[in-house]
mmCIF file of C-alpha atoms and ligand atoms in Angstrom:
data_model
loop_
_atom_site.group_PDB
_atom_site.id
_atom_site.type_symbol
_atom_site.label_atom_id
_atom_site.label_comp_id
_atom_site.label_asym_id
_atom_site.label_seq_id
_atom_site.Cartn_x
_atom_site.Cartn_y
_atom_site.Cartn_z
ATOM 1 C CA UNK A 1 103.700 -21.695 34.654
ATOM 2 C CA UNK A 2 101.317 -24.214 33.090
ATOM 3 C CA UNK A 3 101.683 -24.670 29.339
ATOM 4 C CA UNK A 4 98.167 -23.459 28.499
ATOM 5 C CA UNK A 5 98.366 -20.326 30.564
ATOM 6 C CA UNK A 6 101.764 -19.499 29.002
ATOM 7 C CA UNK A 7 100.178 -19.914 25.577
ATOM 8 C CA UNK A 8 97.404 -17.525 26.519
ATOM 9 C CA UNK A 9 99.948 -15.089 27.960
ATOM 10 C CA UNK A 10 101.929 -15.093 24.728
ATOM 11 C CA UNK A 11 98.794 -14.525 22.671
ATOM 12 C CA UNK A 12 97.705 -11.669 24.928
ATOM 13 C CA UNK A 13 101.208 -10.217 24.614
ATOM 14 C CA UNK A 14 101.096 -10.306 20.815
ATOM 15 C CA UNK A 15 97.775 -8.485 20.785
ATOM 16 C CA UNK A 16 98.763 -5.984 23.437
ATOM 17 C CA UNK A 17 98.418 -2.424 22.069
ATOM 18 C CA UNK A 18 101.939 -1.421 23.115
ATOM 19 C CA UNK A 19 103.344 -4.501 21.396
ATOM 20 C CA UNK A 20 101.500 -3.591 18.183
ATOM 21 C CA UNK A 21 102.590 0.054 18.452
ATOM 22 C CA UNK A 22 106.251 -0.946 18.917
ATOM 23 C CA UNK A 23 106.092 -3.193 15.880
ATOM 24 C CA UNK A 24 104.553 -0.451 13.765
ATOM 25 C CA UNK A 25 107.083 2.147 14.915
ATOM 26 C CA UNK A 26 110.099 -0.138 14.384
ATOM 27 C CA UNK A 27 111.044 -0.693 18.030
ATOM 28 C CA UNK A 28 112.401 -4.050 19.127
ATOM 29 C CA UNK A 29 110.169 -4.335 22.224
ATOM 30 C CA UNK A 30 107.148 -2.771 23.886
ATOM 31 C CA UNK A 31 109.460 -1.911 26.807
ATOM 32 C CA UNK A 32 110.485 1.189 24.846
ATOM 33 C CA UNK A 33 107.330 2.959 26.013
ATOM 34 C CA UNK A 34 108.256 2.453 29.663
ATOM 35 C CA UNK A 35 111.550 4.285 29.167
ATOM 36 C CA UNK A 36 109.952 7.021 27.064
ATOM 37 C CA UNK A 37 107.317 7.604 29.762
ATOM 38 C CA UNK A 38 109.998 7.727 32.452
ATOM 39 C CA UNK A 39 112.053 10.117 30.331
ATOM 40 C CA UNK A 40 109.041 12.365 29.632
ATOM 41 C CA UNK A 41 108.630 12.785 33.366
ATOM 42 C CA UNK A 42 112.260 12.879 34.512
ATOM 43 C CA UNK A 43 114.197 14.307 31.550
ATOM 44 C CA UNK A 44 117.143 11.892 31.659
ATOM 45 C CA UNK A 45 119.088 12.440 28.445
ATOM 46 C CA UNK A 46 121.052 15.126 26.586
ATOM 47 C CA UNK A 47 122.804 14.908 23.188
ATOM 48 C CA UNK A 48 126.292 13.429 23.464
ATOM 49 C CA UNK A 49 125.657 11.524 26.696
ATOM 50 C CA UNK A 50 127.313 8.190 27.506
ATOM 51 C CA UNK A 51 124.718 5.583 28.444
ATOM 52 C CA UNK A 52 125.043 2.112 29.978
ATOM 53 C CA UNK A 53 122.017 -0.196 29.571
ATOM 54 C CA UNK A 54 122.041 -3.311 31.777
ATOM 55 C CA UNK A 55 119.754 -6.104 30.578
ATOM 56 C CA UNK A 56 119.510 -4.439 27.168
ATOM 57 C CA UNK A 57 118.174 -7.302 25.038
ATOM 58 C CA UNK A 58 116.372 -7.208 22.623
ATOM 59 C CA UNK A 59 117.394 -3.565 22.383
ATOM 60 C CA UNK A 60 114.464 -1.132 22.445
ATOM 61 C CA UNK A 61 115.897 0.969 25.298
ATOM 62 C CA UNK A 62 119.120 1.295 23.307
ATOM 63 C CA UNK A 63 117.086 2.425 20.292
ATOM 64 C CA UNK A 64 115.302 5.004 22.427
ATOM 65 C CA UNK A 65 118.536 6.172 24.085
ATOM 66 C CA UNK A 66 120.106 6.660 20.643
ATOM 67 C CA UNK A 67 117.172 8.854 19.611
ATOM 68 C CA UNK A 68 117.897 11.070 22.629
ATOM 69 C CA UNK A 69 121.720 11.212 22.730
ATOM 70 C CA UNK A 70 122.184 11.468 18.955
ATOM 71 C CA UNK A 71 125.148 10.252 16.935
ATOM 72 C CA UNK A 72 127.674 11.899 19.261
ATOM 73 C CA UNK A 73 126.333 9.907 22.211
ATOM 74 C CA UNK A 74 127.896 6.594 23.226
ATOM 75 C CA UNK A 75 125.864 3.544 24.114
ATOM 76 C CA UNK A 76 127.052 0.418 25.910
ATOM 77 C CA UNK A 77 124.778 -2.534 26.624
ATOM 78 C CA UNK A 78 125.042 -5.769 28.586
ATOM 79 C CA UNK A 79 122.800 -8.810 28.515
ATOM 80 C CA UNK A 80 123.011 -12.543 29.116
ATOM 81 C CA UNK A 81 121.375 -12.963 25.706
ATOM 82 C CA UNK A 82 123.195 -12.100 22.526
ATOM 83 C CA UNK A 83 120.388 -10.605 20.446
ATOM 84 C CA UNK A 84 120.610 -6.980 21.591
ATOM 85 C CA UNK A 85 121.702 -3.963 19.649
ATOM 86 C CA UNK A 86 119.432 -3.504 16.706
ATOM 87 C CA UNK A 87 119.922 -0.247 14.935
ATOM 88 C CA UNK A 88 121.315 1.647 17.911
ATOM 89 C CA UNK A 89 125.033 1.378 17.093
ATOM 90 C CA UNK A 90 125.758 0.372 20.687
ATOM 91 C CA UNK A 91 128.759 -1.599 21.909
ATOM 92 C CA UNK A 92 126.989 -4.635 23.358
ATOM 93 C CA UNK A 93 128.566 -7.204 25.680
ATOM 94 C CA UNK A 94 127.173 -10.641 26.377
ATOM 95 C CA UNK A 95 127.526 -11.610 30.019
ATOM 96 C CA UNK A 96 126.027 -11.810 33.470
ATOM 97 C CA UNK A 97 125.720 -8.561 35.374
ATOM 98 C CA UNK A 98 126.548 -10.340 38.628
ATOM 99 C CA UNK A 99 130.011 -11.328 37.414
ATOM 100 C CA UNK A 100 130.866 -8.825 34.670
ATOM 101 C CA UNK A 101 134.073 -6.802 34.941
ATOM 102 C CA UNK A 102 133.028 -3.151 35.232
ATOM 103 C CA UNK A 103 136.201 -2.074 33.389
ATOM 104 C CA UNK A 104 135.012 -4.080 30.383
ATOM 105 C CA UNK A 105 131.764 -2.103 30.358
ATOM 106 C CA UNK A 106 133.632 1.198 30.484
ATOM 107 C CA UNK A 107 136.088 0.239 27.740
ATOM 108 C CA UNK A 108 137.656 3.523 26.549
ATOM 109 C CA UNK A 109 135.144 5.597 28.482
ATOM 110 C CA UNK A 110 135.976 7.045 31.888
ATOM 111 C CA UNK A 111 132.384 7.378 33.095
ATOM 112 C CA UNK A 112 128.718 7.130 32.094
ATOM 113 C CA UNK A 113 126.160 9.922 32.284
ATOM 114 C CA UNK A 114 123.197 7.558 32.569
ATOM 115 C CA UNK A 115 122.965 3.989 33.880
ATOM 116 C CA UNK A 116 119.775 2.080 33.035
ATOM 117 C CA UNK A 117 118.620 -1.325 34.211
ATOM 118 C CA UNK A 118 115.517 -3.060 32.913
ATOM 119 C CA UNK A 119 116.834 -6.403 34.157
ATOM 120 C CA UNK A 120 114.272 -8.941 35.243
ATOM 121 C CA UNK A 121 114.940 -12.406 36.649
ATOM 122 C CA UNK A 122 113.507 -15.523 35.065
ATOM 123 C CA UNK A 123 110.355 -15.710 37.126
ATOM 124 C CA UNK A 124 109.647 -18.901 39.076
ATOM 125 C CA UNK A 125 106.084 -18.037 40.055
ATOM 126 C CA UNK A 126 107.196 -18.076 43.697
ATOM 127 C CA UNK A 127 106.737 -14.431 44.556
ATOM 128 C CA UNK A 128 109.283 -14.205 47.397
ATOM 129 C CA UNK A 129 111.953 -15.873 45.255
ATOM 130 C CA UNK A 130 111.279 -13.592 42.276
ATOM 131 C CA UNK A 131 111.378 -10.518 44.504
ATOM 132 C CA UNK A 132 114.716 -11.577 46.015
ATOM 133 C CA UNK A 133 116.227 -12.142 42.552
ATOM 134 C CA UNK A 134 114.955 -8.788 41.310
ATOM 135 C CA UNK A 135 116.433 -7.109 44.384
ATOM 136 C CA UNK A 136 119.824 -8.725 43.734
ATOM 137 C CA UNK A 137 119.823 -7.474 40.119
ATOM 138 C CA UNK A 138 118.769 -3.994 41.221
ATOM 139 C CA UNK A 139 121.478 -3.855 43.914
ATOM 140 C CA UNK A 140 124.120 -4.865 41.392
ATOM 141 C CA UNK A 141 122.885 -2.234 38.898
ATOM 142 C CA UNK A 142 123.080 0.392 41.626
ATOM 143 C CA UNK A 143 126.574 -0.774 42.555
ATOM 144 C CA UNK A 144 127.697 -0.457 38.916
ATOM 145 C CA UNK A 145 126.092 2.999 38.770
ATOM 146 C CA UNK A 146 128.054 4.026 41.878
ATOM 147 C CA UNK A 147 131.293 2.839 40.300
ATOM 148 C CA UNK A 148 130.787 4.370 36.877
ATOM 149 C CA UNK A 149 128.473 7.400 36.979
ATOM 150 C CA UNK A 150 129.772 10.893 36.459
ATOM 151 C CA UNK A 151 128.817 13.469 39.107
ATOM 152 C CA UNK A 152 125.297 14.660 38.309
ATOM 153 C CA UNK A 153 124.533 11.443 36.378
ATOM 154 C CA UNK A 154 121.174 9.672 36.259
ATOM 155 C CA UNK A 155 120.004 6.165 37.133
ATOM 156 C CA UNK A 156 116.890 4.136 36.297
ATOM 157 C CA UNK A 157 116.458 0.642 37.748
ATOM 158 C CA UNK A 158 113.655 -1.867 37.571
ATOM 159 C CA UNK A 159 112.691 -3.363 40.932
ATOM 160 C CA UNK A 160 109.887 -5.757 41.865
ATOM 161 C CA UNK A 161 107.785 -4.595 44.800
ATOM 162 C CA UNK A 162 108.957 -6.636 47.790
ATOM 163 C CA UNK A 163 110.144 -6.532 51.381
ATOM 164 C CA UNK A 164 113.315 -4.547 50.590
ATOM 165 C CA UNK A 165 111.698 -2.052 48.219
ATOM 166 C CA UNK A 166 111.758 0.812 50.733
ATOM 167 C CA UNK A 167 115.309 0.060 51.877
ATOM 168 C CA UNK A 168 116.589 0.042 48.284
ATOM 169 C CA UNK A 169 114.795 3.257 47.295
ATOM 170 C CA UNK A 170 116.304 4.871 50.400
ATOM 171 C CA UNK A 171 119.742 3.807 49.147
ATOM 172 C CA UNK A 172 119.027 5.603 45.862
ATOM 173 C CA UNK A 173 117.831 8.655 47.802
ATOM 174 C CA UNK A 174 121.140 8.767 49.677
ATOM 175 C CA UNK A 175 123.204 8.603 46.479
ATOM 176 C CA UNK A 176 121.279 11.051 44.284
ATOM 177 C CA UNK A 177 119.942 14.587 44.611
ATOM 178 C CA UNK A 178 116.459 13.246 43.934
ATOM 179 C CA UNK A 179 114.885 9.785 43.979
ATOM 180 C CA UNK A 180 111.455 8.877 42.668
ATOM 181 C CA UNK A 181 109.523 5.739 41.763
ATOM 182 C CA UNK A 182 107.290 5.271 38.739
ATOM 183 C CA UNK A 183 105.030 2.561 37.365
ATOM 184 C CA UNK A 184 104.630 3.550 33.702
ATOM 185 C CA UNK A 185 101.176 3.184 32.098
ATOM 186 C CA UNK A 186 102.772 0.821 29.570
ATOM 187 C CA UNK A 187 103.832 -1.541 32.381
ATOM 188 C CA UNK A 188 101.282 -4.321 32.596
ATOM 189 C CA UNK A 189 98.866 -3.693 35.485
ATOM 190 C CA UNK A 190 99.415 -7.208 36.865
ATOM 191 C CA UNK A 191 103.208 -6.757 36.971
ATOM 192 C CA UNK A 192 104.801 -5.988 40.337
ATOM 193 C CA UNK A 193 107.610 -4.059 38.627
ATOM 194 C CA UNK A 194 108.387 -0.456 39.499
ATOM 195 C CA UNK A 195 111.168 1.795 38.293
ATOM 196 C CA UNK A 196 113.371 3.725 40.701
ATOM 197 C CA UNK A 197 114.795 6.914 39.233
ATOM 198 C CA UNK A 198 117.805 8.675 40.748
ATOM 199 C CA UNK A 199 118.783 12.055 39.326
ATOM 200 C CA UNK A 200 121.957 13.985 40.051
ATOM 201 C CA UNK A 201 124.516 11.439 41.281
ATOM 202 C CA UNK A 202 126.465 12.653 44.277
ATOM 203 C CA UNK A 203 129.923 11.237 43.529
ATOM 204 C CA UNK A 204 131.676 9.747 46.523
ATOM 205 C CA UNK A 205 135.389 9.596 47.196
ATOM 206 C CA UNK A 206 135.252 5.807 47.589
ATOM 207 C CA UNK A 207 133.858 5.136 44.109
ATOM 208 C CA UNK A 208 136.950 3.231 43.004
ATOM 209 C CA UNK A 209 136.578 0.626 40.268
ATOM 210 C CA UNK A 210 137.684 -2.860 41.232
HETATM 211 C C1 LIG B 301 112.719 -6.974 30.139
HETATM 212 S S1 LIG B 301 114.163 -7.472 29.307
HETATM 213 C C2 LIG B 301 114.896 -5.962 28.837
HETATM 214 C C3 LIG B 301 114.246 -5.306 27.646
HETATM 215 C C4 LIG B 301 115.066 -4.142 27.128
HETATM 216 N N1 LIG B 301 115.033 -3.019 28.067
HETATM 217 C C5 LIG B 301 114.562 -3.645 25.801
HETATM 218 O O1 LIG B 301 114.027 -2.538 25.775
HETATM 219 O O2 LIG B 301 114.707 -4.322 24.799
HETATM 220 C C6 LIG B 301 115.182 -7.980 30.649
HETATM 221 C C7 LIG B 301 116.548 -8.471 30.241
HETATM 222 O O3 LIG B 301 117.352 -8.642 31.415
HETATM 223 C C8 LIG B 301 118.295 -9.643 31.109
HETATM 224 N N2 LIG B 301 118.921 -10.144 32.332
HETATM 225 C C9 LIG B 301 118.303 -10.752 33.373
HETATM 226 N N3 LIG B 301 119.216 -11.149 34.286
HETATM 227 C C10 LIG B 301 120.437 -10.763 33.819
HETATM 228 C C11 LIG B 301 121.763 -10.912 34.300
HETATM 229 N N4 LIG B 301 122.013 -11.545 35.466
HETATM 230 N N5 LIG B 301 122.780 -10.383 33.581
HETATM 231 C C12 LIG B 301 122.525 -9.772 32.387
HETATM 232 N N6 LIG B 301 121.273 -9.632 31.867
HETATM 233 C C13 LIG B 301 120.252 -10.120 32.567
HETATM 234 C C14 LIG B 301 117.485 -10.687 30.361
HETATM 235 O O4 LIG B 301 118.316 -11.523 29.583
HETATM 236 C C15 LIG B 301 116.546 -9.821 29.530
HETATM 237 O O5 LIG B 301 117.009 -9.692 28.210
#
């Protein structure tokens, strides 16, 4: 991206109404409103749930998840960047989702009740390349969900619209009782991101952790 247009983008971002709202309400990112909209529609959380958040930095989804699962809930986050966590009391790991050891994410837990992924690749501006990278992150998030979700568990994954969008949503449909897609109002209109929501994980016999 050219320097000037990035500058304009940053300025627009700072003046964005969701950015201002997040700042006022003490959330670490405007992304919090995407998860809250998805949750309003799909009712993902219960008190005491165990939640894994992939690509959790700077930490607004963890803050939101804490508000829903309460102090008895357990939150685990992963991000390549170290700044995540905030006030959520989560156990946060720094690492790459593509190489992370799933056992490390589980720690003392046996399973998660919800697996979230808001992971986005560093965009190159080349649409096909960005779509392919987003698909790879989504596929890995879904793989981790398959390995770690409790029966009946829920999944939310960010996915850029692209050639494999239908194929990947069909994969979610096969693994969960219901599968839906949502583009929250707080997602920027120009963004090609969508969220795929799977509810009611159908545990398979082969879900062994390697
Ligand atoms: C849009 S941000 C997430 C915002 C977060 N949901 C929040 O509410 O604060 C996307 C995150 O995905 C992370 N990410 C992208 N690729 C990753 C990878 N391969 N492994 C781990 N994290 C990754 C980025 O570092 C970035 O922090």
